Amino acid sequence: MNGQFRSASGGANLEAMKAQAFDLSPEPALVVNRDGALVAVNEAAERLFGQGLSLLARGRFGAALPTGSALVSLLNRAIEEGAPVRERGVEISLFGHPSFEADGAAAPLGDGSVLLTLHVKGGSLGGERTGAEAAGLRTIVGLGRMLAHEIKNPLMGIRGAAQLLKSGAKAEDAPLAQLIVDETDRVRRLVDRMEAFSDDALPDCQPVNIHQVLDRVKALAANGVADGLSLTDDYDPSLPPAFGDEDQLIQIFLNLVKNAAEAAHSRGDGRGAITVHTAYRHGVRVRASKGQTLRGAPLEIRVQDNGPGVPSHLRESLFQPFVTTKTHGAGLGLALVAKLVAGHGGLIDFESEPGRTTFRVLLPIASQEDVTA
């Protein structure tokens, strides 16, 4: 973490223990410096907002709060009194999320920074859904089930036609026909899940070779959305297996590569490029979703493009539903990606500037018990 925690003894071990306590605290905690910038968050805060520190700290924390915010008052009181202060029932509206109620505590750290801790009532961001939101969700679920029913029949026709093409195809064309068969089967499995959609359903996680997933995504993109682009990879071959749902992981990275391809194509100069990187990040931990155990999430996958970048006015709400830069887009792709990543106990964030946009996903690794099960 980036915040400073000073001890009276100045002992390095005590310093490390305090930093670890901050990271492992079950309550969301944030450190705001004297300039109003967010300089550290713990894992519970990242999970609460579904975003990593680099995304949460994109703008000044103070500037993101509405005028007269109770949080601003709480932070100022802690500084003025030089002691911890608390306030119950604080309404919080941050990082593009719907407002929610929490008990807040602020404690000065001695260097002008303040430690802000939140106790979220009900244990979930935003509390209970409003009637309108619940009705909207029911409508979407009902629409999904209706579409699932209508999609299955043409899917079987596509699969059958692909099998016929494969039987009479040249040797070099057979893998493409098989790709159609495999993708049709994957869509069928996704449609089956859509019919049995549950907001609290957990992914069916197994040990997964993340490079096989990414190679599958690259093959799909190279013959579709990324045609005409430079599509390269930079893999760490020593990575252990991820712990995830293979179909959902394909869906996550296919969405990210598709978005990267559209951004790279928009350059219009024939020099669009996408690179997929993988790496192992020691010491990265993420608190898992409900029903899952605490796991490390050191697998880093980055999808980078050289497109024009994400418009500044969309950056804080990019993972929210119906937020899009596309004329005919629905704005659901990244919202779904964020939901699936969170379901895996992972994190997603991004960095963007003209000519370089990188989406980063952190995923848990499979334990030895998972591999031998």
GROMACS .gro file of C-alpha atoms in nm:
model
  373
    1MET     CA    1   0.000   0.000   0.000
    2ASN     CA    2   0.107   0.357  -0.052
    3GLY     CA    3  -0.017   0.524   0.268
    4GLN     CA    4   0.225   0.587   0.556
    5PHE     CA    5   0.164   0.433   0.895
    6ARG     CA    6   0.405   0.565   1.158
    7SER     CA    7   0.470   0.390   1.488
    8ALA     CA    8   0.606   0.535   1.813
    9SER     CA    9   0.890   0.284   1.815
   10GLY     CA   10   0.963   0.322   1.446
   11GLY     CA   11   1.014  -0.054   1.431
   12ALA     CA   12   1.008  -0.201   1.079
   13ASN     CA   13   0.820  -0.512   1.197
   14LEU     CA   14   0.547  -0.306   1.360
   15GLU     CA   15   0.523  -0.093   1.045
   16ALA     CA   16   0.476  -0.405   0.833
   17MET     CA   17   0.216  -0.544   1.075
   18LYS     CA   18   0.014  -0.221   1.057
   19ALA     CA   19   0.027  -0.224   0.677
   20GLN     CA   20  -0.087  -0.587   0.676
   21ALA     CA   21  -0.371  -0.504   0.917
   22PHE     CA   22  -0.483  -0.228   0.679
   23ASP     CA   23  -0.479  -0.466   0.383
   24LEU     CA   24  -0.662  -0.748   0.560
   25SER     CA   25  -0.921  -0.539   0.742
   26PRO     CA   26  -1.273  -0.657   0.651
   27GLU     CA   27  -1.393  -0.295   0.652
   28PRO     CA   28  -1.332  -0.080   0.340
   29ALA     CA   29  -1.053   0.169   0.420
   30LEU     CA   30  -0.904   0.457   0.220
   31VAL     CA   31  -0.615   0.697   0.286
   32VAL     CA   32  -0.658   1.057   0.166
   33ASN     CA   33  -0.355   1.288   0.174
   34ARG     CA   34  -0.341   1.658   0.268
   35ASP     CA   35  -0.411   1.758  -0.095
   36GLY     CA   36  -0.733   1.557  -0.110
   37ALA     CA   37  -0.582   1.282  -0.329
   38LEU     CA   38  -0.656   0.914  -0.271
   39VAL     CA   39  -0.319   0.745  -0.206
   40ALA     CA   40  -0.412   0.402  -0.069
   41VAL     CA   41  -0.708   0.165  -0.047
   42ASN     CA   42  -0.733  -0.180   0.103
   43GLU     CA   43  -0.872  -0.491  -0.059
   44ALA     CA   44  -1.214  -0.451   0.101
   45ALA     CA   45  -1.248  -0.103  -0.055
   46GLU     CA   46  -1.141  -0.232  -0.397
   47ARG     CA   47  -1.399  -0.509  -0.368
   48LEU     CA   48  -1.670  -0.266  -0.250
   49PHE     CA   49  -1.626  -0.041  -0.554
   50GLY     CA   50  -1.516  -0.318  -0.793
   51GLN     CA   51  -1.208  -0.120  -0.901
   52GLY     CA   52  -0.836  -0.110  -0.822
   53LEU     CA   53  -0.646   0.183  -0.673
   54SER     CA   54  -0.520   0.313  -1.008
   55LEU     CA   55  -0.879   0.353  -1.129
   56LEU     CA   56  -1.023   0.480  -0.801
   57ALA     CA   57  -0.746   0.739  -0.766
   58ARG     CA   58  -0.776   0.866  -1.122
   59GLY     CA   59  -0.911   1.201  -1.000
   60ARG     CA   60  -0.876   1.386  -0.673
   61PHE     CA   61  -1.085   1.225  -0.402
   62GLY     CA   62  -1.203   1.558  -0.263
   63ALA     CA   63  -1.305   1.687  -0.605
   64ALA     CA   64  -1.517   1.375  -0.663
   65LEU     CA   65  -1.734   1.448  -0.360
   66PRO     CA   66  -2.047   1.665  -0.390
   67THR     CA   67  -2.058   2.006  -0.222
   68GLY     CA   68  -2.148   1.974   0.145
   69SER     CA   69  -2.059   1.604   0.154
   70ALA     CA   70  -2.065   1.451   0.501
   71LEU     CA   71  -1.740   1.273   0.415
   72VAL     CA   72  -1.563   1.605   0.360
   73SER     CA   73  -1.692   1.724   0.698
   74LEU     CA   74  -1.574   1.399   0.859
   75LEU     CA   75  -1.224   1.431   0.710
   76ASN     CA   76  -1.197   1.798   0.812
   77ARG     CA   77  -1.310   1.725   1.168
   78ALA     CA   78  -1.043   1.456   1.206
   79ILE     CA   79  -0.773   1.701   1.094
   80GLU     CA   80  -0.901   1.990   1.309
   81GLU     CA   81  -0.945   1.780   1.623
   82GLY     CA   82  -0.631   1.576   1.570
   83ALA     CA   83  -0.815   1.266   1.686
   84PRO     CA   84  -1.039   0.991   1.544
   85VAL     CA   85  -1.400   1.094   1.478
   86ARG     CA   86  -1.706   0.891   1.382
   87GLU     CA   87  -2.040   0.959   1.222
   88ARG     CA   88  -2.333   0.726   1.165
   89GLY     CA   89  -2.557   0.705   0.859
   90VAL     CA   90  -2.332   0.894   0.618
   91GLU     CA   91  -2.469   0.906   0.263
   92ILE     CA   92  -2.188   0.822   0.022
   93SER     CA   93  -2.175   0.879  -0.352
   94LEU     CA   94  -1.838   0.793  -0.504
   95PHE     CA   95  -1.675   0.677  -0.829
   96GLY     CA   96  -1.995   0.679  -1.033
   97HIS     CA   97  -2.179   0.430  -0.807
   98PRO     CA   98  -2.531   0.483  -0.678
   99SER     CA   99  -2.532   0.646  -0.334
  100PHE     CA  100  -2.542   0.421  -0.029
  101GLU     CA  101  -2.540   0.462   0.347
  102ALA     CA  102  -2.252   0.372   0.576
  103ASP     CA  103  -2.108   0.451   0.915
  104GLY     CA  104  -1.782   0.643   0.872
  105ALA     CA  105  -1.471   0.684   1.085
  106ALA     CA  106  -1.177   0.917   1.011
  107ALA     CA  107  -0.841   0.916   1.189
  108PRO     CA  108  -0.547   1.155   1.127
  109LEU     CA  109  -0.218   0.978   1.051
  110GLY     CA  110   0.014   1.256   1.163
  111ASP     CA  111   0.147   1.361   0.824
  112GLY     CA  112  -0.161   1.541   0.699
  113SER     CA  113  -0.319   1.219   0.570
  114VAL     CA  114  -0.644   1.078   0.702
  115LEU     CA  115  -0.752   0.713   0.728
  116LEU     CA  116  -1.119   0.681   0.631
  117THR     CA  117  -1.301   0.359   0.726
  118LEU     CA  118  -1.651   0.268   0.611
  119HIS     CA  119  -1.896   0.025   0.764
  120VAL     CA  120  -2.149  -0.043   0.490
  121LYS     CA  121  -2.494  -0.123   0.620
  122GLY     CA  122  -2.628  -0.449   0.484
  123GLY     CA  123  -2.279  -0.545   0.365
  124SER     CA  124  -2.330  -0.455  -0.001
  125LEU     CA  125  -2.278  -0.152  -0.216
  126GLY     CA  126  -2.591   0.052  -0.252
  127GLY     CA  127  -2.796  -0.162  -0.012
  128GLU     CA  128  -3.117  -0.308  -0.148
  129ARG     CA  129  -3.226  -0.242  -0.505
  130THR     CA  130  -3.500   0.011  -0.552
  131GLY     CA  131  -3.831  -0.109  -0.691
  132ALA     CA  132  -3.749   0.037  -1.032
  133GLU     CA  133  -3.407  -0.133  -1.040
  134ALA     CA  134  -3.556  -0.466  -0.932
  135ALA     CA  135  -3.825  -0.438  -1.198
  136GLY     CA  136  -3.562  -0.353  -1.456
  137LEU     CA  137  -3.359  -0.658  -1.357
  138ARG     CA  138  -3.664  -0.882  -1.386
  139THR     CA  139  -3.733  -0.739  -1.731
  140ILE     CA  140  -3.376  -0.805  -1.845
  141VAL     CA  141  -3.381  -1.159  -1.706
  142GLY     CA  142  -3.714  -1.229  -1.875
  143LEU     CA  143  -3.584  -1.090  -2.203
  144GLY     CA  144  -3.272  -1.304  -2.169
  145ARG     CA  145  -3.478  -1.619  -2.123
  146MET     CA  146  -3.693  -1.537  -2.424
  147LEU     CA  147  -3.384  -1.473  -2.638
  148ALA     CA  148  -3.227  -1.797  -2.515
  149HIS     CA  149  -3.527  -1.990  -2.641
  150GLU     CA  150  -3.513  -1.818  -2.980
  151ILE     CA  151  -3.136  -1.853  -3.021
  152LYS     CA  152  -3.105  -2.229  -2.968
  153ASN     CA  153  -3.267  -2.340  -3.294
  154PRO     CA  154  -3.048  -2.134  -3.533
  155LEU     CA  155  -2.743  -2.231  -3.327
  156MET     CA  156  -2.802  -2.596  -3.404
  157GLY     CA  157  -2.837  -2.511  -3.773
  158ILE     CA  158  -2.507  -2.320  -3.771
  159ARG     CA  159  -2.332  -2.609  -3.596
  160GLY     CA  160  -2.463  -2.864  -3.842
  161ALA     CA  161  -2.359  -2.651  -4.139
  162ALA     CA  162  -2.011  -2.607  -3.993
  163GLN     CA  163  -1.972  -2.982  -3.949
  164LEU     CA  164  -2.071  -3.035  -4.314
  165LEU     CA  165  -1.819  -2.770  -4.424
  166LYS     CA  166  -1.549  -2.936  -4.216
  167SER     CA  167  -1.608  -3.275  -4.373
  168GLY     CA  168  -1.547  -3.137  -4.724
  169ALA     CA  169  -1.295  -2.864  -4.639
  170LYS     CA  170  -0.932  -2.849  -4.742
  171ALA     CA  171  -0.683  -2.936  -4.469
  172GLU     CA  172  -0.590  -2.571  -4.413
  173ASP     CA  173  -0.959  -2.468  -4.380
  174ALA     CA  174  -1.064  -2.745  -4.140
  175PRO     CA  175  -0.948  -2.559  -3.824
  176LEU     CA  176  -1.174  -2.264  -3.913
  177ALA     CA  177  -1.475  -2.493  -3.951
  178GLN     CA  178  -1.389  -2.657  -3.618
  179LEU     CA  179  -1.365  -2.311  -3.463
  180ILE     CA  180  -1.725  -2.243  -3.571
  181VAL     CA  181  -1.835  -2.573  -3.413
  182ASP     CA  182  -1.649  -2.498  -3.087
  183GLU     CA  183  -1.785  -2.144  -3.066
  184THR     CA  184  -2.138  -2.260  -3.137
  185ASP     CA  185  -2.106  -2.508  -2.850
  186ARG     CA  186  -1.974  -2.231  -2.623
  187VAL     CA  187  -2.262  -1.999  -2.714
  188ARG     CA  188  -2.505  -2.283  -2.647
  189ARG     CA  189  -2.359  -2.330  -2.300
  190LEU     CA  190  -2.385  -1.954  -2.235
  191VAL     CA  191  -2.747  -1.958  -2.352
  192ASP     CA  192  -2.822  -2.248  -2.118
  193ARG     CA  193  -2.685  -2.040  -1.831
  194MET     CA  194  -2.891  -1.742  -1.941
  195GLU     CA  195  -3.206  -1.950  -1.900
  196ALA     CA  196  -3.108  -2.039  -1.546
  197PHE     CA  197  -2.978  -1.689  -1.472
  198SER     CA  198  -2.926  -1.606  -1.108
  199ASP     CA  199  -2.783  -1.277  -0.980
  200ASP     CA  200  -2.591  -1.464  -0.709
  201ALA     CA  201  -2.471  -1.756  -0.922
  202LEU     CA  202  -2.100  -1.827  -0.885
  203PRO     CA  203  -1.880  -1.931  -1.178
  204ASP     CA  204  -1.796  -2.299  -1.219
  205CYS     CA  205  -1.427  -2.261  -1.137
  206GLN     CA  206  -1.163  -2.517  -1.228
  207PRO     CA  207  -0.787  -2.495  -1.292
  208VAL     CA  208  -0.751  -2.325  -1.631
  209ASN     CA  209  -0.447  -2.261  -1.850
  210ILE     CA  210  -0.491  -1.888  -1.907
  211HIS     CA  211  -0.269  -1.892  -2.216
  212GLN     CA  212  -0.496  -2.148  -2.384
  213VAL     CA  213  -0.789  -1.917  -2.312
  214LEU     CA  214  -0.604  -1.618  -2.456
  215ASP     CA  215  -0.490  -1.813  -2.764
  216ARG     CA  216  -0.852  -1.909  -2.826
  217VAL     CA  217  -0.956  -1.545  -2.796
  218LYS     CA  218  -0.677  -1.436  -3.032
  219ALA     CA  219  -0.779  -1.696  -3.290
  220LEU     CA  220  -1.137  -1.571  -3.279
  221ALA     CA  221  -1.031  -1.207  -3.300
  222ALA     CA  222  -0.777  -1.263  -3.579
  223ASN     CA  223  -1.050  -1.406  -3.801
  224GLY     CA  224  -1.299  -1.136  -3.707
  225VAL     CA  225  -1.276  -0.803  -3.527
  226ALA     CA  226  -0.894  -0.784  -3.533
  227ASP     CA  227  -0.857  -0.866  -3.902
  228GLY     CA  228  -0.604  -0.622  -4.049
  229LEU     CA  229  -0.451  -0.533  -3.711
  230SER     CA  230  -0.122  -0.636  -3.555
  231LEU     CA  231  -0.224  -0.884  -3.282
  232THR     CA  232   0.070  -1.000  -3.070
  233ASP     CA  233   0.131  -1.151  -2.729
  234ASP     CA  234   0.390  -1.125  -2.454
  235TYR     CA  235   0.332  -1.425  -2.226
  236ASP     CA  236   0.506  -1.534  -1.908
  237PRO     CA  237   0.537  -1.909  -1.976
  238SER     CA  238   0.589  -1.994  -1.608
  239LEU     CA  239   0.240  -1.890  -1.493
  240PRO     CA  240   0.048  -2.142  -1.281
  241PRO     CA  241  -0.311  -2.231  -1.373
  242ALA     CA  242  -0.581  -1.975  -1.309
  243PHE     CA  243  -0.883  -2.074  -1.102
  244GLY     CA  244  -1.181  -1.984  -1.314
  245ASP     CA  245  -1.469  -2.071  -1.542
  246GLU     CA  246  -1.317  -2.123  -1.888
  247ASP     CA  247  -1.625  -2.010  -2.080
  248GLN     CA  248  -1.657  -1.694  -1.871
  249LEU     CA  249  -1.285  -1.619  -1.905
  250ILE     CA  250  -1.317  -1.645  -2.283
  251GLN     CA  251  -1.612  -1.408  -2.264
  252ILE     CA  252  -1.416  -1.160  -2.050
  253PHE     CA  253  -1.112  -1.142  -2.275
  254LEU     CA  254  -1.304  -1.163  -2.601
  255ASN     CA  255  -1.493  -0.850  -2.491
  256LEU     CA  256  -1.171  -0.672  -2.400
  257VAL     CA  257  -0.994  -0.768  -2.724
  258LYS     CA  258  -1.301  -0.673  -2.927
  259ASN     CA  259  -1.307  -0.328  -2.767
  260ALA     CA  260  -0.932  -0.291  -2.822
  261ALA     CA  261  -0.973  -0.389  -3.188
  262GLU     CA  262  -1.247  -0.133  -3.244
  263ALA     CA  263  -1.028   0.136  -3.084
  264ALA     CA  264  -0.724   0.035  -3.291
  265HIS     CA  265  -0.928   0.029  -3.615
  266SER     CA  266  -1.051   0.381  -3.542
  267ARG     CA  267  -0.700   0.515  -3.604
  268GLY     CA  268  -0.776   0.476  -3.975
  269ASP     CA  269  -0.409   0.462  -4.076
  270GLY     CA  270  -0.365   0.084  -4.104
  271ARG     CA  271  -0.122   0.080  -3.809
  272GLY     CA  272  -0.359  -0.041  -3.538
  273ALA     CA  273  -0.205  -0.284  -3.289
  274ILE     CA  274  -0.315  -0.496  -2.993
  275THR     CA  275  -0.085  -0.673  -2.747
  276VAL     CA  276  -0.189  -0.925  -2.483
  277HIS     CA  277   0.053  -0.948  -2.189
  278THR     CA  278   0.057  -1.192  -1.897
  279ALA     CA  279   0.266  -1.171  -1.580
  280TYR     CA  280   0.284  -1.292  -1.221
  281ARG     CA  281   0.250  -1.020  -0.956
  282HIS     CA  282   0.380  -1.136  -0.617
  283GLY     CA  283   0.187  -1.038  -0.307
  284VAL     CA  284  -0.140  -0.943  -0.478
  285ARG     CA  285  -0.440  -1.056  -0.277
  286VAL     CA  286  -0.810  -1.002  -0.333
  287ARG     CA  287  -1.093  -1.084  -0.099
  288ALA     CA  288  -1.320  -1.330  -0.272
  289SER     CA  289  -1.689  -1.293  -0.349
  290LYS     CA  290  -1.960  -1.432  -0.126
  291GLY     CA  291  -1.932  -1.807  -0.092
  292GLN     CA  292  -1.565  -1.819  -0.196
  293THR     CA  293  -1.252  -1.846   0.016
  294LEU     CA  294  -0.975  -1.583   0.034
  295ARG     CA  295  -0.728  -1.636  -0.252
  296GLY     CA  296  -0.428  -1.464  -0.395
  297ALA     CA  297  -0.490  -1.297  -0.730
  298PRO     CA  298  -0.144  -1.261  -0.878
  299LEU     CA  299  -0.223  -1.351  -1.241
  300GLU     CA  300  -0.213  -1.029  -1.441
  301ILE     CA  301  -0.352  -1.015  -1.793
  302ARG     CA  302  -0.326  -0.686  -1.984
  303VAL     CA  303  -0.493  -0.604  -2.314
  304GLN     CA  304  -0.331  -0.300  -2.473
  305ASP     CA  305  -0.422  -0.107  -2.788
  306ASN     CA  306  -0.286   0.200  -2.963
  307GLY     CA  307  -0.623   0.361  -3.032
  308PRO     CA  308  -0.731   0.715  -2.944
  309GLY     CA  309  -0.794   0.641  -2.576
  310VAL     CA  310  -1.100   0.653  -2.351
  311PRO     CA  311  -1.270   0.996  -2.342
  312SER     CA  312  -1.200   1.165  -2.010
  313HIS     CA  313  -1.568   1.220  -1.930
  314LEU     CA  314  -1.635   0.844  -1.939
  315ARG     CA  315  -1.340   0.718  -1.737
  316GLU     CA  316  -1.498   0.718  -1.393
  317SER     CA  317  -1.814   0.538  -1.509
  318LEU     CA  318  -1.676   0.314  -1.782
  319PHE     CA  319  -1.777  -0.010  -1.609
  320GLN     CA  320  -2.133   0.107  -1.545
  321PRO     CA  321  -2.419  -0.029  -1.762
  322PHE     CA  322  -2.518   0.172  -2.071
  323VAL     CA  323  -2.191   0.372  -2.077
  324THR     CA  324  -2.038   0.355  -2.426
  325THR     CA  325  -1.846   0.551  -2.686
  326LYS     CA  326  -2.008   0.360  -2.973
  327THR     CA  327  -2.286   0.509  -3.182
  328HIS     CA  328  -2.477   0.181  -3.194
  329GLY     CA  329  -2.341   0.021  -2.877
  330ALA     CA  330  -2.557  -0.082  -2.581
  331GLY     CA  331  -2.286  -0.017  -2.323
  332LEU     CA  332  -2.324  -0.354  -2.153
  333GLY     CA  333  -1.997  -0.524  -2.253
  334LEU     CA  334  -1.764  -0.376  -1.990
  335ALA     CA  335  -2.034  -0.388  -1.721
  336LEU     CA  336  -2.065  -0.762  -1.787
  337VAL     CA  337  -1.686  -0.802  -1.790
  338ALA     CA  338  -1.659  -0.628  -1.451
  339LYS     CA  339  -1.935  -0.849  -1.308
  340LEU     CA  340  -1.768  -1.169  -1.434
  341VAL     CA  341  -1.426  -1.063  -1.306
  342ALA     CA  342  -1.572  -0.982  -0.963
  343GLY     CA  343  -1.745  -1.321  -0.964
  344HIS     CA  344  -1.402  -1.482  -1.000
  345GLY     CA  345  -1.270  -1.289  -0.700
  346GLY     CA  346  -1.058  -1.075  -0.931
  347LEU     CA  347  -1.007  -0.708  -1.011
  348ILE     CA  348  -1.020  -0.503  -1.329
  349ASP     CA  349  -0.895  -0.151  -1.396
  350PHE     CA  350  -0.752   0.048  -1.684
  351GLU     CA  351  -0.516   0.327  -1.783
  352SER     CA  352  -0.570   0.536  -2.094
  353GLU     CA  353  -0.409   0.817  -2.286
  354PRO     CA  354  -0.414   0.899  -2.658
  355GLY     CA  355  -0.229   0.622  -2.840
  356ARG     CA  356  -0.222   0.379  -2.547
  357THR     CA  357  -0.503   0.214  -2.350
  358THR     CA  358  -0.445  -0.083  -2.121
  359PHE     CA  359  -0.710  -0.291  -1.945
  360ARG     CA  360  -0.567  -0.498  -1.660
  361VAL     CA  361  -0.734  -0.804  -1.507
  362LEU     CA  362  -0.606  -0.974  -1.191
  363LEU     CA  363  -0.720  -1.332  -1.137
  364PRO     CA  364  -0.672  -1.592  -0.862
  365ILE     CA  365  -0.450  -1.894  -0.914
  366ALA     CA  366  -0.555  -2.255  -0.860
  367SER     CA  367  -0.434  -2.413  -0.538
  368GLN     CA  368  -0.267  -2.754  -0.526
  369GLU     CA  369  -0.595  -2.898  -0.397
  370ASP     CA  370  -0.777  -2.757  -0.701
  371VAL     CA  371  -0.524  -2.912  -0.941
  372THR     CA  372  -0.532  -3.258  -0.781
  373ALA     CA  373  -0.908  -3.266  -0.722
   0.00000   0.00000   0.00000
